[in-house]
């Protein structure tokens, strides 16, 4: 866990330093514009270094039980579950928001072993929420058509 | 003043006003429960309906809906770990662990009671401060506002769950992330990578949903979340009662958090998103058991919820008395005043004190009605948390997508939510404080803006202004209070121990 956290901190340091360098040398921002970002990044980098040193020396307190126990099941199953969950993104962009969310819910619930009745009811409720409440009642302009649709 | 109070009650007790307020409470609670739709959305949705109404009916309708949005947001924060809006993120820290430990009813009872009572404290402060406010607010210049903002951000270290360094790193990252997009002073886009979406910077709602909701949903889907202990309907009501009692038996915490909310609400520009985090951090700082915070501590629910609703009273003070909106929501309310032919400001109080008092009563009434409605509905609503994790996860994903989009009608916000979700997962796994990141993110633009204005106007001599000195003392006291308290307690114990030994 210590090596993972060190990697995370080094990535964070690269992110902060990289953006500061980008601002100073690529975008050529004035010092007035960069003063506060430099201050924020500099201060954070100092604490990052202190934490990395503490991790190397083993003096940093570790987060006990931060990573929950993994349920029984193979790595492949977990990757499949995560991908299934994240499929909501391609679905809304491929089918439009109300339809995409309803189809997503129907598919994921069926894959989770729910009955057709429950899955269809949940999909209909999602359609009612996204189209009925968000679009019609509250006027939120959810994209109804897929992004690839020729307008 | 007493005549104005009587007139205010007379205006409020009109049947049409009462009916509209109750209707508005339901609308506000519904918008609070749906992620991404905060008080601003409530006001924006309802504003067109007030045209042609009587001033008390129209403004009461708007204010009642706006006042209770965060009460509704507490439900999703506690039951599902998904903040209904930015300020509700502070409630997640302790509210959600309580649900996971089978004490969701206690957390909800405490949240609703502190919301309601905090709102009432805000109203009392509003009525009490209205006549004296003008000189106070006119003494709050950019140096004081800057120091108020600093006061908020110093708590990032305190929010670090078990390690101050991790809290500071998270807070620093939050500050840095807030600096993307157009600079508020020079209008130059910063770090936008020639990507139009980043011109407006990283948005608050995708950030909050990504940090808090996405890791929770992934844990649910992957079966990495421990089962929530089953609680019967009768036990849930008993738990809610316990939560109500827990709030009432902590009057000092309730009043302190509410007053913090009121003062942050009064300061124009500091913004209501800050109040719950400051109240939470302050409660942790002064608690006898700070280590319990973050693990399902009822004080960690009471403090942010009380300040959340109390800040509306504070924000309304400056809106009514000076015509300066204390928050973004209040600027829309100001639009409502203008729509009805009224102009808030010092003259408004001289001519319409009855209306001002009537609106204060609406604020208190809406908060109390919302508490009753939420308490009645919460055993049913808590059942959502009992759904099988594999069923709950996709339902929450749908809500997150809708909430992320509805915030600014921007499809890329949905993508950003899931990208930030990866950061949230990493931070959660390694114990980096996500609330500290949100606090840094919320405070950074204010600090940068007011630091610039202050230095331009006063140079370093701003530190010698009386208001600045008072705030500096408060900052030092706030930072050292926890240590001083522990030192004095230890000293007292040593002294007591020695005394006993002598005897």
Tab-separated table of C-alpha atoms in Angstrom, chain B residues 8-481:
chain	number	residue	atom	x	y	z
B	8	UNK	CA	-45.740	39.945	9.551
B	9	UNK	CA	-47.741	37.182	11.231
B	10	UNK	CA	-50.955	38.572	9.728
B	11	UNK	CA	-49.419	38.472	6.255
B	12	UNK	CA	-48.132	34.927	6.798
B	13	UNK	CA	-51.400	33.528	8.156
B	14	UNK	CA	-53.221	34.162	4.888
B	15	UNK	CA	-54.608	30.839	3.553
B	16	UNK	CA	-53.108	31.336	0.085
B	17	UNK	CA	-49.654	32.024	1.526
B	18	UNK	CA	-49.786	28.976	3.775
B	19	UNK	CA	-50.923	26.702	0.968
B	20	UNK	CA	-48.259	27.982	-1.414
B	21	UNK	CA	-45.561	27.552	1.237
B	22	UNK	CA	-46.547	23.930	1.879
B	23	UNK	CA	-46.571	23.236	-1.869
B	24	UNK	CA	-43.167	24.886	-2.205
B	25	UNK	CA	-41.771	22.728	0.617
B	26	UNK	CA	-42.673	19.580	-1.330
B	27	UNK	CA	-41.114	20.957	-4.531
B	28	UNK	CA	-37.964	21.987	-2.645
B	29	UNK	CA	-37.618	18.600	-0.954
B	30	UNK	CA	-38.044	16.766	-4.262
B	31	UNK	CA	-35.379	18.927	-5.896
B	32	UNK	CA	-33.104	18.362	-2.918
B	33	UNK	CA	-33.427	14.604	-3.126
B	34	UNK	CA	-32.501	14.539	-6.835
B	35	UNK	CA	-28.709	14.864	-7.153
B	36	UNK	CA	-27.409	17.924	-8.965
B	37	UNK	CA	-30.554	20.016	-8.586
B	38	UNK	CA	-29.905	22.454	-5.761
B	39	UNK	CA	-31.572	25.561	-4.396
B	40	UNK	CA	-30.676	27.577	-7.484
B	41	UNK	CA	-32.628	25.187	-9.692
B	42	UNK	CA	-35.587	25.406	-7.337
B	43	UNK	CA	-35.634	29.202	-7.565
B	44	UNK	CA	-35.045	29.245	-11.314
B	45	UNK	CA	-37.908	26.787	-11.866
B	46	UNK	CA	-40.380	28.590	-9.636
B	47	UNK	CA	-39.495	32.204	-10.483
B	48	UNK	CA	-41.792	32.452	-13.545
B	49	UNK	CA	-44.794	31.265	-11.517
B	50	UNK	CA	-44.783	34.192	-9.089
B	51	UNK	CA	-45.521	36.838	-11.697
B	52	UNK	CA	-48.792	38.522	-10.755
B	53	UNK	CA	-48.888	37.093	-7.213
B	54	UNK	CA	-49.142	39.193	-4.064
B	55	UNK	CA	-45.605	39.989	-2.757
B	56	UNK	CA	-45.937	37.857	0.383
B	57	UNK	CA	-47.378	34.879	-1.517
B	58	UNK	CA	-44.846	35.031	-4.360
B	59	UNK	CA	-41.747	35.606	-2.236
B	60	UNK	CA	-42.884	33.121	0.407
B	61	UNK	CA	-43.371	30.520	-2.313
B	62	UNK	CA	-39.823	31.040	-3.621
B	63	UNK	CA	-38.185	31.242	-0.228
B	64	UNK	CA	-39.927	28.149	1.193
B	65	UNK	CA	-38.743	25.991	-1.725
B	66	UNK	CA	-35.193	27.348	-1.568
B	67	UNK	CA	-34.955	26.966	2.225
B	68	UNK	CA	-35.666	23.238	2.338
B	69	UNK	CA	-33.632	21.969	-0.612
B	70	UNK	CA	-30.675	21.021	1.591
B	71	UNK	CA	-32.976	19.212	4.039
B	72	UNK	CA	-33.990	16.964	1.131
B	73	UNK	CA	-30.348	16.626	0.062
B	74	UNK	CA	-29.476	15.200	3.471
B	75	UNK	CA	-31.543	12.115	2.678
B	76	UNK	CA	-29.444	10.950	-0.283
B	77	UNK	CA	-26.253	11.941	1.531
B	78	UNK	CA	-27.095	9.763	4.504
B	79	UNK	CA	-28.997	6.878	2.897
B	80	UNK	CA	-26.942	6.469	-0.276
B	81	UNK	CA	-23.684	8.393	0.248
B	82	UNK	CA	-24.559	10.666	-2.679
B	83	UNK	CA	-24.742	14.376	-1.823
B	84	UNK	CA	-27.884	16.020	-3.221
B	85	UNK	CA	-25.826	19.185	-3.755
B	86	UNK	CA	-22.362	20.588	-2.949
B	87	UNK	CA	-23.067	21.661	0.642
B	88	UNK	CA	-24.558	18.239	1.458
B	89	UNK	CA	-21.134	16.641	0.836
B	90	UNK	CA	-20.145	17.478	4.414
B	91	UNK	CA	-23.062	15.395	5.707
B	92	UNK	CA	-21.854	12.302	3.812
B	93	UNK	CA	-18.672	12.075	5.919
B	94	UNK	CA	-20.454	10.776	9.002
B	95	UNK	CA	-24.036	10.262	7.816
B	96	UNK	CA	-23.281	7.482	5.356
B	97	UNK	CA	-21.051	5.434	7.718
B	98	UNK	CA	-23.959	5.576	10.190
B	99	UNK	CA	-26.298	4.069	7.576
B	100	UNK	CA	-23.772	1.344	6.861
B	101	UNK	CA	-23.632	0.590	10.567
B	102	UNK	CA	-27.432	0.236	10.658
B	103	UNK	CA	-27.915	3.638	12.327
B	104	UNK	CA	-29.288	5.490	9.301
B	105	UNK	CA	-32.445	6.405	11.218
B	106	UNK	CA	-30.420	8.148	13.943
B	107	UNK	CA	-28.457	10.076	11.310
B	108	UNK	CA	-31.625	11.109	9.490
B	109	UNK	CA	-33.383	12.122	12.713
B	110	UNK	CA	-30.363	14.201	13.725
B	111	UNK	CA	-30.054	15.709	10.238
B	112	UNK	CA	-33.695	16.716	10.025
B	113	UNK	CA	-33.843	18.059	13.576
B	114	UNK	CA	-30.651	20.072	13.162
B	115	UNK	CA	-31.804	21.338	9.763
B	116	UNK	CA	-35.104	22.494	11.199
B	117	UNK	CA	-33.680	23.966	14.388
B	118	UNK	CA	-30.723	25.480	12.511
B	119	UNK	CA	-33.182	27.154	10.162
B	120	UNK	CA	-35.087	28.555	13.148
B	121	UNK	CA	-31.856	29.872	14.732
B	122	UNK	CA	-31.094	31.504	11.388
B	123	UNK	CA	-34.489	33.190	11.414
B	124	UNK	CA	-34.072	34.431	14.993
B	125	UNK	CA	-30.686	35.858	14.005
B	126	UNK	CA	-32.288	37.416	10.934
B	127	UNK	CA	-35.027	39.164	12.902
B	128	UNK	CA	-32.589	40.211	15.625
B	129	UNK	CA	-29.978	41.549	13.238
B	130	UNK	CA	-32.185	43.327	10.716
B	131	UNK	CA	-32.265	46.699	12.495
B	132	UNK	CA	-28.513	46.771	13.282
B	133	UNK	CA	-27.059	45.170	10.229
B	134	UNK	CA	-26.207	48.103	8.001
B	135	UNK	CA	-23.196	49.401	9.992
B	136	UNK	CA	-21.865	45.855	10.503
B	137	UNK	CA	-21.968	44.863	6.850
B	138	UNK	CA	-20.545	48.187	5.685
B	139	UNK	CA	-17.517	47.455	7.894
B	140	UNK	CA	-16.894	44.174	6.101
B	141	UNK	CA	-14.474	45.064	3.338
B	142	UNK	CA	-12.378	42.882	1.054
B	143	UNK	CA	-9.708	42.239	3.788
B	144	UNK	CA	-12.334	40.837	6.157
B	145	UNK	CA	-13.923	38.766	3.373
B	146	UNK	CA	-10.470	37.427	2.483
B	147	UNK	CA	-9.835	36.487	6.107
B	148	UNK	CA	-13.278	34.866	6.345
B	149	UNK	CA	-12.281	32.736	3.358
B	150	UNK	CA	-8.905	31.918	4.964
B	151	UNK	CA	-10.797	30.963	8.103
B	152	UNK	CA	-12.700	28.453	5.995
B	153	UNK	CA	-9.700	26.950	4.290
B	154	UNK	CA	-7.505	26.479	7.367
B	155	UNK	CA	-9.780	23.603	8.241
B	156	UNK	CA	-8.566	21.403	5.364
B	157	UNK	CA	-5.958	19.915	7.668
B	158	UNK	CA	-8.576	19.239	10.329
B	159	UNK	CA	-10.729	17.448	7.731
B	160	UNK	CA	-7.874	15.034	7.039
B	161	UNK	CA	-9.298	11.867	8.509
B	162	UNK	CA	-6.329	10.369	10.351
B	163	UNK	CA	-3.446	12.334	8.958
B	164	UNK	CA	-3.144	16.097	8.686
B	165	UNK	CA	-0.711	15.749	5.757
B	166	UNK	CA	-3.277	13.835	3.718
B	167	UNK	CA	-5.895	16.499	4.501
B	168	UNK	CA	-3.524	19.278	3.422
B	169	UNK	CA	-2.570	17.486	0.192
B	170	UNK	CA	-6.234	16.921	-0.666
B	171	UNK	CA	-7.077	20.549	0.162
B	172	UNK	CA	-4.136	21.814	-1.920
B	173	UNK	CA	-5.236	19.702	-4.870
B	174	UNK	CA	-8.761	21.116	-4.478
B	175	UNK	CA	-7.372	24.668	-4.562
B	176	UNK	CA	-5.344	23.897	-7.683
B	177	UNK	CA	-8.259	22.246	-9.502
B	178	UNK	CA	-10.368	25.353	-8.856
B	179	UNK	CA	-7.862	27.476	-10.789
B	180	UNK	CA	-8.641	25.893	-14.144
B	181	UNK	CA	-10.636	28.050	-16.574
B	182	UNK	CA	-11.147	31.796	-16.820
B	183	UNK	CA	-9.307	33.779	-14.166
B	184	UNK	CA	-11.889	35.951	-12.406
B	185	UNK	CA	-9.636	39.017	-12.288
B	186	UNK	CA	-7.940	39.127	-15.666
B	187	UNK	CA	-10.350	37.087	-17.791
B	188	UNK	CA	-7.503	34.913	-19.131
B	189	UNK	CA	-8.243	31.175	-19.384
B	190	UNK	CA	-5.812	29.123	-17.282
B	191	UNK	CA	-4.654	25.553	-17.991
B	192	UNK	CA	-7.442	24.946	-20.522
B	193	UNK	CA	-5.325	22.720	-22.842
B	194	UNK	CA	-7.143	24.228	-25.861
B	195	UNK	CA	-10.212	22.274	-24.775
B	196	UNK	CA	-13.356	24.463	-24.721
B	197	UNK	CA	-14.950	22.557	-21.846
B	198	UNK	CA	-12.121	23.611	-19.519
B	199	UNK	CA	-12.630	27.314	-20.274
B	200	UNK	CA	-15.279	27.421	-17.549
B	201	UNK	CA	-13.107	25.311	-15.283
B	202	UNK	CA	-14.017	22.171	-13.384
B	203	UNK	CA	-17.609	22.339	-12.104
B	204	UNK	CA	-18.621	21.729	-8.502
B	205	UNK	CA	-21.422	19.174	-8.989
B	206	UNK	CA	-19.445	16.796	-11.257
B	207	UNK	CA	-16.582	17.107	-8.780
B	208	UNK	CA	-18.756	16.245	-5.783
B	209	UNK	CA	-20.599	13.427	-7.577
B	210	UNK	CA	-17.335	12.028	-8.922
B	211	UNK	CA	-15.552	12.124	-5.576
B	212	UNK	CA	-18.362	10.736	-3.453
B	213	UNK	CA	-20.934	8.910	-5.573
B	214	UNK	CA	-18.813	7.063	-8.163
B	215	UNK	CA	-16.545	5.252	-5.636
B	216	UNK	CA	-19.613	4.261	-3.616
B	217	UNK	CA	-21.438	2.933	-6.681
B	218	UNK	CA	-18.381	0.955	-7.774
B	219	UNK	CA	-18.020	-0.550	-4.304
B	220	UNK	CA	-21.680	-1.549	-4.427
B	221	UNK	CA	-21.420	-3.094	-7.876
B	222	UNK	CA	-18.251	-4.991	-7.042
B	223	UNK	CA	-19.701	-6.312	-3.802
B	224	UNK	CA	-17.003	-4.531	-1.782
B	225	UNK	CA	-19.481	-2.996	0.600
B	226	UNK	CA	-20.410	-4.744	3.802
B	227	UNK	CA	-24.118	-5.582	4.127
B	228	UNK	CA	-26.126	-2.950	5.990
B	229	UNK	CA	-27.701	-4.500	9.091
B	230	UNK	CA	-31.457	-4.951	8.554
B	231	UNK	CA	-33.613	-2.609	10.635
B	232	UNK	CA	-37.390	-3.008	11.086
B	233	UNK	CA	-39.900	-0.225	10.455
B	234	UNK	CA	-40.622	0.242	14.169
B	235	UNK	CA	-36.900	0.352	14.967
B	236	UNK	CA	-36.418	2.960	12.271
B	237	UNK	CA	-38.946	5.257	13.937
B	238	UNK	CA	-37.207	4.619	17.272
B	239	UNK	CA	-33.850	5.496	15.653
B	240	UNK	CA	-35.274	8.706	14.207
B	241	UNK	CA	-36.505	9.643	17.678
B	242	UNK	CA	-33.035	8.892	19.016
B	243	UNK	CA	-31.550	11.177	16.359
B	244	UNK	CA	-33.943	13.972	17.332
B	245	UNK	CA	-32.952	13.549	20.980
B	246	UNK	CA	-29.253	13.490	20.090
B	247	UNK	CA	-29.693	16.899	18.472
B	248	UNK	CA	-31.708	18.432	21.279
B	249	UNK	CA	-29.213	17.204	23.895
B	250	UNK	CA	-26.375	18.976	22.076
B	251	UNK	CA	-27.612	22.581	22.236
B	252	UNK	CA	-24.110	24.084	22.298
B	253	UNK	CA	-23.074	22.317	19.093
B	254	UNK	CA	-26.390	23.136	17.421
B	255	UNK	CA	-26.283	26.824	18.272
B	256	UNK	CA	-22.573	27.188	17.527
B	257	UNK	CA	-22.949	25.538	14.105
B	258	UNK	CA	-26.086	27.538	13.321
B	259	UNK	CA	-24.411	30.830	14.233
B	260	UNK	CA	-21.409	29.915	12.088
B	261	UNK	CA	-23.844	29.333	9.233
B	262	UNK	CA	-25.565	32.666	9.865
B	263	UNK	CA	-22.283	34.610	9.853
B	264	UNK	CA	-20.978	32.900	6.738
B	265	UNK	CA	-24.349	33.534	5.089
B	266	UNK	CA	-24.192	37.226	5.980
B	267	UNK	CA	-20.796	37.830	4.382
B	268	UNK	CA	-21.566	38.573	0.745
B	269	UNK	CA	-19.501	36.489	-1.636
B	270	UNK	CA	-18.212	33.823	0.738
B	271	UNK	CA	-21.004	31.534	-0.413
B	272	UNK	CA	-23.130	28.984	1.323
B	273	UNK	CA	-21.138	25.989	0.091
B	274	UNK	CA	-18.517	26.795	2.711
B	275	UNK	CA	-20.695	26.906	5.819
B	276	UNK	CA	-21.282	23.148	6.338
B	277	UNK	CA	-17.577	22.304	5.946
B	278	UNK	CA	-16.496	25.021	8.356
B	279	UNK	CA	-19.142	23.922	10.864
B	280	UNK	CA	-18.078	20.288	10.507
B	281	UNK	CA	-14.399	21.074	10.923
B	282	UNK	CA	-15.103	23.348	13.864
B	283	UNK	CA	-17.192	20.612	15.537
B	284	UNK	CA	-14.371	18.122	15.040
B	285	UNK	CA	-11.796	20.616	16.273
B	286	UNK	CA	-13.658	21.275	19.523
B	287	UNK	CA	-14.958	17.745	20.130
B	288	UNK	CA	-13.729	15.680	23.066
B	289	UNK	CA	-13.593	12.686	20.677
B	290	UNK	CA	-12.309	14.022	17.343
B	291	UNK	CA	-11.190	10.516	16.347
B	292	UNK	CA	-14.855	9.438	16.164
B	293	UNK	CA	-15.494	11.883	13.312
B	294	UNK	CA	-15.567	10.226	9.901
B	295	UNK	CA	-16.613	6.887	11.356
B	296	UNK	CA	-20.296	7.627	11.887
B	297	UNK	CA	-20.424	10.277	14.598
B	298	UNK	CA	-23.781	11.994	15.120
B	299	UNK	CA	-22.081	15.365	15.832
B	300	UNK	CA	-20.648	15.144	12.320
B	301	UNK	CA	-24.203	15.151	10.983
B	302	UNK	CA	-25.648	17.799	13.296
B	303	UNK	CA	-22.979	20.460	12.653
B	304	UNK	CA	-23.132	20.673	8.822
B	305	UNK	CA	-26.911	20.303	8.656
B	306	UNK	CA	-27.564	23.019	11.242
B	307	UNK	CA	-25.236	25.478	9.511
B	308	UNK	CA	-26.615	24.574	6.082
B	309	UNK	CA	-30.121	25.763	6.861
B	310	UNK	CA	-29.084	28.579	9.210
B	311	UNK	CA	-27.001	30.215	6.498
B	312	UNK	CA	-30.176	30.987	4.547
B	313	UNK	CA	-31.277	33.272	7.383
B	314	UNK	CA	-27.919	35.028	7.252
B	315	UNK	CA	-28.022	35.340	3.483
B	316	UNK	CA	-31.534	36.769	3.641
B	317	UNK	CA	-30.384	39.430	6.118
B	318	UNK	CA	-28.067	41.128	3.648
B	319	UNK	CA	-30.490	40.619	0.771
B	320	UNK	CA	-33.317	42.377	2.599
B	321	UNK	CA	-31.369	44.984	4.521
B	322	UNK	CA	-28.829	46.025	1.926
B	323	UNK	CA	-30.011	44.597	-1.371
B	324	UNK	CA	-26.742	42.622	-1.511
B	325	UNK	CA	-27.410	38.922	-2.140
B	326	UNK	CA	-25.450	36.789	0.309
B	327	UNK	CA	-25.462	33.789	-2.028
B	328	UNK	CA	-26.219	32.868	-5.648
B	329	UNK	CA	-29.671	31.667	-4.585
B	330	UNK	CA	-30.386	35.005	-2.954
B	331	UNK	CA	-29.509	36.824	-6.179
B	332	UNK	CA	-32.333	34.909	-7.873
B	333	UNK	CA	-34.616	35.781	-4.966
B	334	UNK	CA	-33.626	39.392	-5.559
B	335	UNK	CA	-34.926	38.885	-9.106
B	336	UNK	CA	-38.217	37.747	-7.554
B	337	UNK	CA	-38.426	40.982	-5.556
B	338	UNK	CA	-37.878	43.044	-8.697
B	339	UNK	CA	-40.459	40.953	-10.599
B	340	UNK	CA	-43.013	41.890	-7.947
B	341	UNK	CA	-42.090	45.576	-8.054
B	342	UNK	CA	-40.098	45.653	-4.796
B	343	UNK	CA	-36.552	46.836	-4.296
B	344	UNK	CA	-34.688	45.391	-1.286
B	345	UNK	CA	-32.285	47.674	0.571
B	346	UNK	CA	-32.352	50.094	3.503
B	347	UNK	CA	-35.529	51.764	2.179
B	348	UNK	CA	-37.215	48.394	1.892
B	349	UNK	CA	-36.886	47.801	5.623
B	350	UNK	CA	-38.242	51.257	6.393
B	351	UNK	CA	-41.306	50.735	4.192
B	352	UNK	CA	-41.912	46.961	4.323
B	353	UNK	CA	-40.701	45.717	7.703
B	354	UNK	CA	-43.891	43.632	7.952
B	355	UNK	CA	-43.006	41.804	4.725
B	356	UNK	CA	-39.423	41.226	5.937
B	357	UNK	CA	-40.719	39.719	9.187
B	358	UNK	CA	-43.310	37.690	7.255
B	359	UNK	CA	-40.544	36.220	5.091
B	360	UNK	CA	-38.533	35.343	8.192
B	361	UNK	CA	-41.595	33.486	9.526
B	362	UNK	CA	-41.924	31.668	6.179
B	363	UNK	CA	-38.305	30.563	6.502
B	364	UNK	CA	-38.918	29.102	9.972
B	365	UNK	CA	-42.239	27.547	8.948
B	366	UNK	CA	-40.783	25.915	5.813
B	367	UNK	CA	-37.904	24.418	7.798
B	368	UNK	CA	-40.239	22.939	10.397
B	369	UNK	CA	-42.749	21.581	7.835
B	370	UNK	CA	-39.862	20.011	5.909
B	371	UNK	CA	-38.698	18.245	9.068
B	372	UNK	CA	-42.174	16.778	9.676
B	373	UNK	CA	-42.512	15.649	6.039
B	374	UNK	CA	-39.067	14.086	5.939
B	375	UNK	CA	-39.453	12.321	9.288
B	376	UNK	CA	-42.775	10.840	8.150
B	377	UNK	CA	-41.302	9.680	4.858
B	378	UNK	CA	-37.823	8.599	5.949
B	379	UNK	CA	-38.545	4.997	7.102
B	380	UNK	CA	-39.894	4.367	3.604
B	381	UNK	CA	-37.054	6.244	1.936
B	382	UNK	CA	-34.409	4.415	3.979
B	383	UNK	CA	-35.646	1.174	2.430
B	384	UNK	CA	-33.828	2.274	-0.735
B	385	UNK	CA	-30.583	1.561	1.091
B	386	UNK	CA	-31.766	-1.990	1.756
B	387	UNK	CA	-31.935	-2.867	-1.948
B	388	UNK	CA	-29.524	-5.538	-3.135
B	389	UNK	CA	-26.192	-3.746	-3.946
B	390	UNK	CA	-26.198	-5.090	-7.523
B	391	UNK	CA	-29.645	-3.496	-8.007
B	392	UNK	CA	-28.919	-0.283	-6.167
B	393	UNK	CA	-25.672	0.468	-8.066
B	394	UNK	CA	-27.182	0.925	-11.562
B	395	UNK	CA	-30.127	2.913	-10.141
B	396	UNK	CA	-27.652	5.268	-8.470
B	397	UNK	CA	-25.609	5.466	-11.680
B	398	UNK	CA	-28.746	6.668	-13.506
B	399	UNK	CA	-29.337	9.341	-10.836
B	400	UNK	CA	-25.700	10.444	-11.013
B	401	UNK	CA	-25.848	10.808	-14.807
B	402	UNK	CA	-29.061	12.842	-14.588
B	403	UNK	CA	-27.713	15.009	-11.768
B	404	UNK	CA	-24.400	15.676	-13.497
B	405	UNK	CA	-26.126	16.694	-16.716
B	406	UNK	CA	-28.917	18.749	-15.142
B	407	UNK	CA	-26.452	20.985	-13.256
B	408	UNK	CA	-25.472	22.982	-16.334
B	409	UNK	CA	-27.052	21.038	-19.208
B	410	UNK	CA	-23.579	19.970	-20.287
B	411	UNK	CA	-23.072	16.385	-21.527
B	412	UNK	CA	-19.327	16.539	-20.853
B	413	UNK	CA	-20.096	17.057	-17.162
B	414	UNK	CA	-21.266	13.439	-17.156
B	415	UNK	CA	-17.921	12.289	-18.561
B	416	UNK	CA	-16.064	14.558	-16.122
B	417	UNK	CA	-17.983	12.990	-13.225
B	418	UNK	CA	-16.672	9.543	-14.077
B	419	UNK	CA	-13.112	10.811	-14.741
B	420	UNK	CA	-13.095	12.534	-11.340
B	421	UNK	CA	-14.611	9.311	-9.994
B	422	UNK	CA	-11.284	7.579	-10.674
B	423	UNK	CA	-9.566	10.174	-8.461
B	424	UNK	CA	-12.277	9.659	-5.847
B	425	UNK	CA	-11.677	5.890	-5.841
B	426	UNK	CA	-7.916	6.385	-5.383
B	427	UNK	CA	-8.411	8.934	-2.601
B	428	UNK	CA	-10.927	6.722	-0.814
B	429	UNK	CA	-8.657	3.696	-0.999
B	430	UNK	CA	-5.665	5.588	0.417
B	431	UNK	CA	-7.523	7.593	3.042
B	432	UNK	CA	-7.168	11.060	1.477
B	433	UNK	CA	-9.898	13.385	2.675
B	434	UNK	CA	-12.373	14.087	-0.116
B	435	UNK	CA	-14.259	16.767	1.869
B	436	UNK	CA	-10.942	18.649	2.277
B	437	UNK	CA	-10.559	18.632	-1.518
B	438	UNK	CA	-14.094	20.017	-1.936
B	439	UNK	CA	-13.459	22.698	0.694
B	440	UNK	CA	-10.228	23.781	-1.034
B	441	UNK	CA	-12.056	23.829	-4.365
B	442	UNK	CA	-14.895	25.989	-3.037
B	443	UNK	CA	-12.663	28.475	-1.212
B	444	UNK	CA	-9.863	28.970	-3.737
B	445	UNK	CA	-11.562	31.463	-6.095
B	446	UNK	CA	-12.666	33.599	-3.152
B	447	UNK	CA	-9.229	33.656	-1.583
B	448	UNK	CA	-7.517	34.517	-4.851
B	449	UNK	CA	-9.997	37.272	-5.720
B	450	UNK	CA	-10.130	38.932	-2.321
B	451	UNK	CA	-6.391	38.599	-1.732
B	452	UNK	CA	-5.783	40.429	-4.997
B	453	UNK	CA	-8.315	43.183	-4.252
B	454	UNK	CA	-7.051	43.548	-0.689
B	455	UNK	CA	-3.398	43.845	-1.673
B	456	UNK	CA	-4.228	46.325	-4.424
B	457	UNK	CA	-6.333	48.476	-2.098
B	458	UNK	CA	-4.529	48.242	1.240
B	459	UNK	CA	-1.165	46.538	0.749
B	460	UNK	CA	-0.005	44.527	3.748
B	461	UNK	CA	-1.483	47.129	6.103
B	462	UNK	CA	-4.830	45.347	5.749
B	463	UNK	CA	-3.660	43.139	8.602
B	464	UNK	CA	-3.872	46.107	10.966
B	465	UNK	CA	-7.549	46.888	10.344
B	466	UNK	CA	-9.654	46.260	13.472
B	467	UNK	CA	-11.878	43.727	11.670
B	468	UNK	CA	-8.808	41.912	10.337
B	469	UNK	CA	-7.250	41.750	13.802
B	470	UNK	CA	-10.429	40.269	15.281
B	471	UNK	CA	-10.582	37.666	12.518
B	472	UNK	CA	-6.882	36.840	12.869
B	473	UNK	CA	-7.381	36.222	16.585
B	474	UNK	CA	-10.380	33.998	15.762
B	475	UNK	CA	-8.307	32.065	13.206
B	476	UNK	CA	-5.483	31.475	15.700
B	477	UNK	CA	-7.996	30.484	18.371
B	478	UNK	CA	-9.764	28.144	15.948
B	479	UNK	CA	-6.490	26.490	15.002
B	480	UNK	CA	-5.199	26.103	18.509
B	481	UNK	CA	-8.482	25.416	20.329
